[in-house]
Amino acid sequence: MPKRETIRTGNPTLLNKIFLRVQQILSCIFSTIALFFITTSTATNNDDRPVSNTVKKIGKGQCGTVWALTGTNQVLKAANENKDDQLYNDYCKHARVEEALRQTSSILRRSINLPSLDTWIGSGNEDFWSKHRTEFPYPESFVQLKSSFTSGRIFPVQEAIRSALVENFAPKSIKQRKESFLSQPEHKGCLIRIYLGRRQQRPPNKTFRLRNFDMAIDEMELLQLDTVLYAETIAQTLAIIHWRAKLDANDVEFVLGNTPAQKIPHTAAELEATNRFGMENLASELHLKRGSMGIWLLDFDQCSDFPEDEQGVKQLKQAFYFNDPYYPRPCSTHPKDIVLWNTFKESYLATSACFTTSDMPQKFVDAAEAEGKKRSQGGSMFQ
């Protein structure tokens, strides 16, 4: 347990007890990696689900704007201005990753979640728009004239988690009005970006927000989260995207979100390799772990095919460093980061070997390490 400076005002013993309790809540929930895959089942007991008769805007990225559809577990992602082709690439590459995961042994992808992909919707889809046209808060043409698609929704973390994040990381001024802060709609849609490649002290004067909360590796360590398990899961997923889906994984995201209870859909080969008693034991094990937090994979609009040659190695390396720092960095000299990178590397190479006998996975790792060394020596801000 890391040491904390005792606060001189109030009751130090009580404050330390509160801090320990917050840590226990976060460590318990976050460290229980979801054993679920693609989900479309109904999620319950979340305070950020649509309750009115209108569609709710829950996010906007570089490619599209995301709307929660009333009374469902689905979202509609509509293209931003002049981003129709990019959104269609998102749709197509999402389908490839979903297919790749379904074809992969559950042992390798049991800890990653992917929103289920549904229907591509254009402005001429009268069946869809006749049902939903009046639900959008903007003039119907605002959304209806845009390319869009529907998929499963990643529900945000629960209120207890948001409260604990405020207690640990928010400025004092926000902690003093925590209940009011947490009640604001913009702070309810909290997904947590897993930045295994960044160490930072959160500046006290930096704008604090819970939507798309960036959690650095030192903050995970403070909360005693299982960063090794996170690294293994993300490494396995990256290997599947590279060598099963055959995509460069450029600009994909890994976030923590709420995971509804859902059994893992096994491959036919796995079902035939066991018997009904083995399956019953596995189902019983999963039932005890329902409702946990999980790592989600999303956003494929920048993903591309890559050639299996030296140019392809360069492309994979560039995508690795172009992404937000979800991956451990090979350039770090911090002892814990070195262990984390070695864990990531070993997991990535072992998983890659299930899909290819080429030396490209090793060449990619070597290129990432060489680039990391160069960036470290140059003091790059993108380490």
Short mmCIF file of C-alpha atoms in Angstrom, two decimals:
data_model
loop_
_atom_site.label_atom_id
_atom_site.label_comp_id
_atom_site.label_asym_id
_atom_site.label_seq_id
_atom_site.Cartn_x
_atom_site.Cartn_y
_atom_site.Cartn_z
CA MET A 1 0.00 0.00 0.00
CA PRO A 2 1.55 3.34 -0.99
CA LYS A 3 2.12 5.81 1.84
CA ARG A 4 -0.02 8.91 1.93
CA GLU A 5 0.69 12.18 3.62
CA THR A 6 -1.68 12.66 6.55
CA ILE A 7 -4.08 15.55 6.04
CA ARG A 8 -3.69 17.99 8.89
CA THR A 9 -7.28 19.20 9.00
CA GLY A 10 -10.24 17.16 10.18
CA ASN A 11 -9.89 13.64 11.53
CA PRO A 12 -6.77 11.93 10.04
CA THR A 13 -7.81 8.46 11.15
CA LEU A 14 -11.25 8.81 9.60
CA LEU A 15 -9.83 10.26 6.38
CA ASN A 16 -7.36 7.40 6.03
CA LYS A 17 -10.14 4.87 6.60
CA ILE A 18 -12.18 6.53 3.88
CA PHE A 19 -9.21 6.41 1.52
CA LEU A 20 -8.65 2.71 2.22
CA ARG A 21 -12.33 1.99 1.65
CA VAL A 22 -12.25 3.80 -1.71
CA GLN A 23 -9.21 1.76 -2.74
CA GLN A 24 -10.92 -1.47 -1.74
CA ILE A 25 -14.00 -0.65 -3.81
CA LEU A 26 -12.00 0.16 -6.92
CA SER A 27 -9.54 -2.70 -6.58
CA CYS A 28 -12.33 -5.23 -6.06
CA ILE A 29 -14.38 -4.11 -9.05
CA PHE A 30 -11.63 -3.21 -11.53
CA SER A 31 -9.52 -6.29 -10.91
CA THR A 32 -12.41 -8.61 -11.77
CA ILE A 33 -11.86 -8.74 -15.52
CA ALA A 34 -15.05 -9.64 -17.34
CA LEU A 35 -15.24 -13.19 -18.65
CA PHE A 36 -17.71 -12.14 -21.31
CA PHE A 37 -17.52 -11.47 -25.03
CA ILE A 38 -19.96 -9.84 -27.41
CA THR A 39 -23.12 -8.79 -25.64
CA THR A 40 -26.59 -7.68 -26.62
CA SER A 41 -28.42 -8.73 -23.46
CA THR A 42 -30.26 -6.24 -21.30
CA ALA A 43 -28.15 -4.44 -18.72
CA THR A 44 -29.71 -3.23 -15.49
CA ASN A 45 -29.10 -0.96 -12.52
CA ASN A 46 -27.13 1.71 -14.33
CA ASP A 47 -27.91 5.36 -13.79
CA ASP A 48 -27.08 6.51 -17.32
CA ARG A 49 -29.63 4.61 -19.38
CA PRO A 50 -32.25 6.37 -21.50
CA VAL A 51 -35.46 6.96 -19.59
CA SER A 52 -37.27 9.51 -21.76
CA ASN A 53 -38.90 9.26 -25.17
CA THR A 54 -35.97 10.88 -26.95
CA VAL A 55 -32.66 9.62 -28.25
CA LYS A 56 -29.77 10.63 -26.04
CA LYS A 57 -26.44 11.93 -27.32
CA ILE A 58 -23.71 10.17 -25.34
CA GLY A 59 -20.50 10.89 -27.23
CA LYS A 60 -18.76 12.44 -30.20
CA GLY A 61 -15.47 11.43 -31.76
CA GLN A 62 -13.40 12.37 -34.75
CA CYS A 63 -15.43 10.09 -37.03
CA GLY A 64 -18.97 10.04 -35.70
CA THR A 65 -21.50 11.07 -33.07
CA VAL A 66 -23.02 8.39 -30.83
CA TRP A 67 -26.68 8.32 -29.77
CA ALA A 68 -28.24 5.90 -27.28
CA LEU A 69 -31.49 4.49 -28.71
CA THR A 70 -34.47 4.72 -26.39
CA GLY A 71 -35.45 1.55 -24.58
CA THR A 72 -32.70 -0.59 -26.08
CA ASN A 73 -29.11 -1.68 -25.44
CA GLN A 74 -28.07 -0.18 -28.75
CA VAL A 75 -26.46 2.99 -30.00
CA LEU A 76 -26.55 4.70 -33.36
CA LYS A 77 -23.26 6.10 -34.61
CA ALA A 78 -23.85 8.82 -37.21
CA ALA A 79 -21.09 10.17 -39.44
CA ASN A 80 -19.73 13.62 -38.69
CA GLU A 81 -19.52 16.08 -41.55
CA ASN A 82 -17.66 14.61 -44.56
CA LYS A 83 -16.84 11.44 -42.61
CA ASP A 84 -19.23 9.01 -44.33
CA ASP A 85 -16.47 6.93 -45.93
CA GLN A 86 -14.50 6.85 -42.69
CA LEU A 87 -17.57 5.67 -40.80
CA TYR A 88 -18.14 2.90 -43.33
CA ASN A 89 -14.55 1.81 -42.83
CA ASP A 90 -15.29 1.70 -39.09
CA TYR A 91 -18.28 -0.54 -39.80
CA CYS A 92 -16.38 -2.90 -42.12
CA LYS A 93 -13.29 -3.22 -39.92
CA HIS A 94 -15.45 -3.71 -36.82
CA ALA A 95 -17.08 -6.64 -38.64
CA ARG A 96 -13.65 -8.15 -39.39
CA VAL A 97 -12.52 -7.89 -35.79
CA GLU A 98 -15.80 -9.36 -34.54
CA GLU A 99 -15.43 -12.30 -36.92
CA ALA A 100 -11.80 -12.79 -35.91
CA LEU A 101 -12.69 -12.89 -32.22
CA ARG A 102 -15.52 -15.36 -32.81
CA GLN A 103 -13.11 -17.67 -34.62
CA THR A 104 -10.51 -17.45 -31.84
CA SER A 105 -10.29 -19.82 -28.89
CA SER A 106 -12.14 -18.47 -25.87
CA ILE A 107 -8.97 -18.91 -23.82
CA LEU A 108 -7.32 -16.12 -25.81
CA ARG A 109 -10.22 -13.66 -25.96
CA ARG A 110 -12.22 -14.37 -22.83
CA SER A 111 -11.18 -11.11 -21.13
CA ILE A 112 -12.03 -8.72 -23.97
CA ASN A 113 -15.45 -7.32 -24.85
CA LEU A 114 -16.63 -6.00 -28.19
CA PRO A 115 -19.96 -4.25 -28.90
CA SER A 116 -22.06 -6.40 -31.21
CA LEU A 117 -22.29 -4.92 -34.69
CA ASP A 118 -25.76 -4.52 -36.13
CA THR A 119 -27.19 -2.67 -39.15
CA TRP A 120 -25.79 -0.14 -41.59
CA ILE A 121 -28.36 2.64 -41.95
CA GLY A 122 -28.57 5.24 -44.70
CA SER A 123 -30.86 8.23 -45.19
CA GLY A 124 -33.14 6.07 -47.35
CA ASN A 125 -33.81 3.40 -44.70
CA GLU A 126 -37.49 4.20 -44.19
CA ASP A 127 -38.10 1.16 -42.00
CA PHE A 128 -35.65 2.50 -39.39
CA TRP A 129 -36.43 6.20 -39.70
CA SER A 130 -40.18 5.70 -39.54
CA LYS A 131 -39.67 4.31 -36.03
CA HIS A 132 -37.00 6.69 -34.76
CA ARG A 133 -37.23 9.91 -36.79
CA THR A 134 -39.17 11.86 -34.16
CA GLU A 135 -36.94 10.78 -31.28
CA PHE A 136 -33.95 12.90 -32.22
CA PRO A 137 -33.80 16.30 -30.48
CA TYR A 138 -32.52 18.00 -33.63
CA PRO A 139 -34.43 18.46 -36.90
CA GLU A 140 -34.79 15.00 -38.43
CA SER A 141 -32.64 15.90 -41.43
CA PHE A 142 -29.68 16.54 -39.09
CA VAL A 143 -29.22 12.83 -38.48
CA GLN A 144 -31.34 11.20 -41.17
CA LEU A 145 -29.24 12.55 -44.03
CA LYS A 146 -26.09 11.03 -42.55
CA SER A 147 -24.59 7.59 -42.89
CA SER A 148 -24.88 5.64 -39.66
CA PHE A 149 -24.93 2.18 -38.09
CA THR A 150 -26.23 0.57 -34.94
CA SER A 151 -24.29 -1.56 -32.49
CA GLY A 152 -24.36 -2.69 -28.88
CA ARG A 153 -23.78 -0.05 -26.23
CA ILE A 154 -20.89 0.07 -23.78
CA PHE A 155 -22.56 1.12 -20.55
CA PRO A 156 -20.59 3.45 -18.25
CA VAL A 157 -19.13 2.51 -14.90
CA GLN A 158 -21.36 2.52 -11.86
CA GLU A 159 -21.83 5.46 -9.51
CA ALA A 160 -19.67 3.92 -6.79
CA ILE A 161 -16.73 3.90 -9.22
CA ARG A 162 -17.31 7.48 -10.32
CA SER A 163 -17.49 8.54 -6.69
CA ALA A 164 -14.22 6.76 -5.92
CA LEU A 165 -12.48 8.40 -8.88
CA VAL A 166 -13.50 11.80 -7.55
CA GLU A 167 -12.26 10.94 -4.06
CA ASN A 168 -8.87 9.85 -5.34
CA PHE A 169 -8.12 12.15 -8.26
CA ALA A 170 -10.36 15.23 -8.31
CA PRO A 171 -9.22 18.68 -7.14
CA LYS A 172 -10.29 19.69 -3.65
CA SER A 173 -12.86 22.12 -5.00
CA ILE A 174 -14.71 19.28 -6.77
CA LYS A 175 -14.45 16.90 -3.82
CA GLN A 176 -16.19 19.50 -1.67
CA ARG A 177 -19.20 19.42 -4.01
CA LYS A 178 -18.95 15.79 -5.03
CA GLU A 179 -22.66 14.96 -4.97
CA SER A 180 -23.53 17.91 -7.15
CA PHE A 181 -20.67 17.11 -9.52
CA LEU A 182 -21.68 13.46 -9.89
CA SER A 183 -25.32 14.35 -10.52
CA GLN A 184 -24.48 16.35 -13.64
CA PRO A 185 -25.34 14.42 -16.84
CA GLU A 186 -21.96 15.04 -18.43
CA HIS A 187 -20.25 13.19 -15.58
CA LYS A 188 -22.45 10.08 -15.68
CA GLY A 189 -21.21 8.64 -18.97
CA CYS A 190 -17.88 7.51 -17.54
CA LEU A 191 -15.69 5.11 -19.50
CA ILE A 192 -12.08 4.71 -18.34
CA ARG A 193 -9.21 4.70 -20.82
CA ILE A 194 -6.50 2.25 -19.75
CA TYR A 195 -3.20 4.08 -20.27
CA LEU A 196 -0.62 1.40 -19.49
CA GLY A 197 2.00 3.46 -21.33
CA ARG A 198 1.78 6.69 -19.36
CA ARG A 199 2.95 7.81 -15.94
CA GLN A 200 1.86 11.23 -14.85
CA GLN A 201 0.98 13.34 -11.89
CA ARG A 202 -2.49 14.73 -12.44
CA PRO A 203 -2.10 18.55 -12.32
CA PRO A 204 -4.37 20.03 -9.62
CA ASN A 205 -5.48 22.83 -11.94
CA LYS A 206 -6.29 20.59 -14.91
CA THR A 207 -9.92 20.35 -15.98
CA PHE A 208 -11.34 17.27 -14.28
CA ARG A 209 -13.95 15.22 -16.12
CA LEU A 210 -15.26 11.69 -15.82
CA ARG A 211 -16.38 11.15 -19.42
CA ASN A 212 -13.53 9.29 -21.15
CA PHE A 213 -11.45 9.35 -17.97
CA ASP A 214 -7.74 8.87 -18.68
CA MET A 215 -6.21 6.58 -16.03
CA ALA A 216 -2.42 6.43 -16.07
CA ILE A 217 -0.38 3.45 -14.92
CA ASP A 218 0.74 5.04 -11.65
CA GLU A 219 -2.91 5.73 -10.78
CA MET A 220 -3.76 2.08 -11.42
CA GLU A 221 -0.90 1.09 -9.12
CA LEU A 222 -2.16 3.47 -6.45
CA LEU A 223 -5.50 1.68 -6.57
CA GLN A 224 -3.77 -1.73 -6.57
CA LEU A 225 -5.32 -2.75 -9.88
CA ASP A 226 -4.09 -5.82 -11.77
CA THR A 227 -2.02 -4.07 -14.43
CA VAL A 228 -0.33 -7.34 -15.45
CA LEU A 229 -3.70 -8.85 -16.34
CA TYR A 230 -4.62 -5.69 -18.27
CA ALA A 231 -1.34 -5.91 -20.21
CA GLU A 232 -1.89 -9.58 -21.04
CA THR A 233 -5.45 -8.94 -22.23
CA ILE A 234 -4.55 -5.98 -24.43
CA ALA A 235 -1.53 -7.83 -25.87
CA GLN A 236 -3.66 -10.86 -26.76
CA THR A 237 -6.25 -8.61 -28.38
CA LEU A 238 -3.64 -6.74 -30.41
CA ALA A 239 -2.22 -10.05 -31.65
CA ILE A 240 -5.69 -11.21 -32.71
CA ILE A 241 -6.30 -7.96 -34.60
CA HIS A 242 -2.91 -8.19 -36.32
CA TRP A 243 -2.79 -11.87 -37.26
CA ARG A 244 -6.40 -13.07 -37.27
CA ALA A 245 -8.22 -9.97 -38.55
CA LYS A 246 -5.12 -8.87 -40.51
CA LEU A 247 -5.49 -5.20 -39.51
CA ASP A 248 -2.93 -2.72 -38.15
CA ALA A 249 -5.12 -1.73 -35.11
CA ASN A 250 -4.46 1.93 -35.84
CA ASP A 251 -6.21 4.24 -33.33
CA VAL A 252 -8.32 1.56 -31.62
CA GLU A 253 -9.30 2.18 -28.01
CA PHE A 254 -9.32 0.07 -24.86
CA VAL A 255 -11.63 1.22 -22.07
CA LEU A 256 -13.10 -0.06 -18.85
CA GLY A 257 -16.89 -0.13 -18.79
CA ASN A 258 -19.75 -1.98 -17.19
CA THR A 259 -20.15 -5.53 -18.48
CA PRO A 260 -23.58 -7.22 -18.47
CA ALA A 261 -23.74 -10.91 -17.59
CA GLN A 262 -23.22 -13.01 -20.72
CA LYS A 263 -21.77 -16.46 -21.28
CA ILE A 264 -18.84 -16.83 -23.64
CA PRO A 265 -19.88 -18.19 -27.04
CA HIS A 266 -17.46 -21.06 -27.59
CA THR A 267 -16.26 -22.21 -30.99
CA ALA A 268 -17.63 -25.48 -32.39
CA ALA A 269 -14.22 -27.12 -31.94
CA GLU A 270 -14.17 -26.19 -28.25
CA LEU A 271 -17.66 -27.58 -27.72
CA GLU A 272 -16.73 -30.89 -29.34
CA ALA A 273 -13.49 -31.11 -27.34
CA THR A 274 -15.36 -31.21 -24.02
CA ASN A 275 -18.58 -32.78 -22.73
CA ARG A 276 -21.78 -31.52 -21.13
CA PHE A 277 -20.36 -31.92 -17.62
CA GLY A 278 -17.37 -29.76 -18.45
CA MET A 279 -19.66 -27.13 -19.94
CA GLU A 280 -21.85 -27.13 -16.84
CA ASN A 281 -18.83 -26.50 -14.62
CA LEU A 282 -17.74 -23.58 -16.78
CA ALA A 283 -21.23 -22.07 -16.77
CA SER A 284 -21.31 -22.30 -12.95
CA GLU A 285 -17.95 -20.53 -12.74
CA LEU A 286 -19.12 -17.70 -14.98
CA HIS A 287 -22.34 -17.22 -13.03
CA LEU A 288 -20.36 -16.25 -9.94
CA LYS A 289 -18.49 -13.55 -11.86
CA ARG A 290 -21.43 -11.78 -13.47
CA GLY A 291 -21.81 -8.03 -13.29
CA SER A 292 -18.08 -7.32 -13.16
CA MET A 293 -16.15 -4.59 -14.94
CA GLY A 294 -14.57 -5.39 -18.26
CA ILE A 295 -12.15 -4.21 -20.91
CA TRP A 296 -13.87 -3.09 -24.10
CA LEU A 297 -12.39 -2.67 -27.57
CA LEU A 298 -13.81 0.00 -29.90
CA ASP A 299 -13.27 2.44 -32.80
CA PHE A 300 -11.89 0.94 -36.00
CA ASP A 301 -12.30 3.82 -38.46
CA GLN A 302 -8.53 4.28 -38.86
CA CYS A 303 -7.69 0.57 -39.20
CA SER A 304 -6.13 -0.63 -42.45
CA ASP A 305 -4.77 -3.77 -44.07
CA PHE A 306 -1.00 -4.13 -44.08
CA PRO A 307 1.44 -6.04 -46.31
CA GLU A 308 3.32 -8.91 -44.70
CA ASP A 309 6.76 -7.49 -45.43
CA GLU A 310 9.14 -4.86 -44.09
CA GLN A 311 6.72 -2.08 -45.04
CA GLY A 312 4.06 -3.89 -43.03
CA VAL A 313 6.34 -4.02 -39.99
CA LYS A 314 6.83 -0.27 -40.28
CA GLN A 315 3.06 0.25 -40.54
CA LEU A 316 2.38 -1.80 -37.40
CA LYS A 317 5.07 0.12 -35.50
CA GLN A 318 3.62 3.46 -36.57
CA ALA A 319 0.12 2.39 -35.52
CA PHE A 320 1.49 1.24 -32.14
CA TYR A 321 2.90 4.69 -31.41
CA PHE A 322 0.12 6.68 -33.07
CA ASN A 323 -2.45 5.25 -30.65
CA ASP A 324 -3.16 6.74 -27.27
CA PRO A 325 -0.79 5.09 -24.75
CA TYR A 326 -2.84 1.96 -24.10
CA TYR A 327 0.19 -0.26 -24.58
CA PRO A 328 3.13 -0.46 -22.14
CA ARG A 329 6.10 1.50 -23.45
CA PRO A 330 9.36 -0.33 -24.19
CA CYS A 331 11.30 2.91 -23.70
CA SER A 332 10.56 3.32 -20.00
CA THR A 333 13.32 2.79 -17.44
CA HIS A 334 10.89 2.44 -14.54
CA PRO A 335 11.29 -1.08 -13.06
CA LYS A 336 7.55 -1.78 -13.05
CA ASP A 337 7.20 -0.58 -16.63
CA ILE A 338 9.99 -2.91 -17.72
CA VAL A 339 8.15 -5.86 -16.16
CA LEU A 340 4.90 -4.74 -17.77
CA TRP A 341 6.47 -4.42 -21.22
CA ASN A 342 8.03 -7.88 -20.94
CA THR A 343 4.64 -9.29 -19.94
CA PHE A 344 2.98 -7.55 -22.87
CA LYS A 345 5.66 -8.73 -25.31
CA GLU A 346 5.54 -12.36 -24.18
CA SER A 347 1.75 -12.46 -24.32
CA TYR A 348 1.67 -10.81 -27.74
CA LEU A 349 4.23 -13.20 -29.24
CA ALA A 350 2.63 -16.31 -27.71
CA THR A 351 -0.81 -15.33 -29.03
CA SER A 352 0.56 -14.38 -32.45
CA ALA A 353 2.12 -17.83 -32.77
CA CYS A 354 -1.39 -19.30 -32.74
CA PHE A 355 -2.15 -17.56 -36.04
CA THR A 356 1.10 -17.25 -37.98
CA THR A 357 4.46 -18.96 -38.36
CA SER A 358 6.09 -15.89 -39.90
CA ASP A 359 8.71 -13.80 -38.12
CA MET A 360 6.70 -10.59 -38.51
CA PRO A 361 5.38 -10.54 -34.91
CA GLN A 362 8.96 -10.66 -33.61
CA LYS A 363 10.05 -8.04 -36.16
CA PHE A 364 7.21 -5.79 -35.03
CA VAL A 365 8.24 -6.13 -31.38
CA ASP A 366 11.88 -5.45 -32.29
CA ALA A 367 10.85 -2.37 -34.28
CA ALA A 368 8.71 -1.07 -31.39
CA GLU A 369 11.62 -1.51 -28.97
CA ALA A 370 14.08 0.20 -31.34
CA GLU A 371 11.68 3.10 -31.84
CA GLY A 372 11.12 3.33 -28.10
CA LYS A 373 14.85 3.54 -27.48
CA LYS A 374 15.20 6.29 -30.08
CA ARG A 375 12.31 8.27 -28.61
CA SER A 376 13.69 7.86 -25.10
CA GLN A 377 17.08 9.21 -26.10
CA GLY A 378 15.48 12.09 -27.94
CA GLY A 379 13.17 13.00 -25.09
CA SER A 380 10.10 12.72 -27.28
CA MET A 381 6.82 13.86 -25.76
CA PHE A 382 5.19 10.85 -27.48
CA GLN A 383 7.04 8.20 -25.47
#
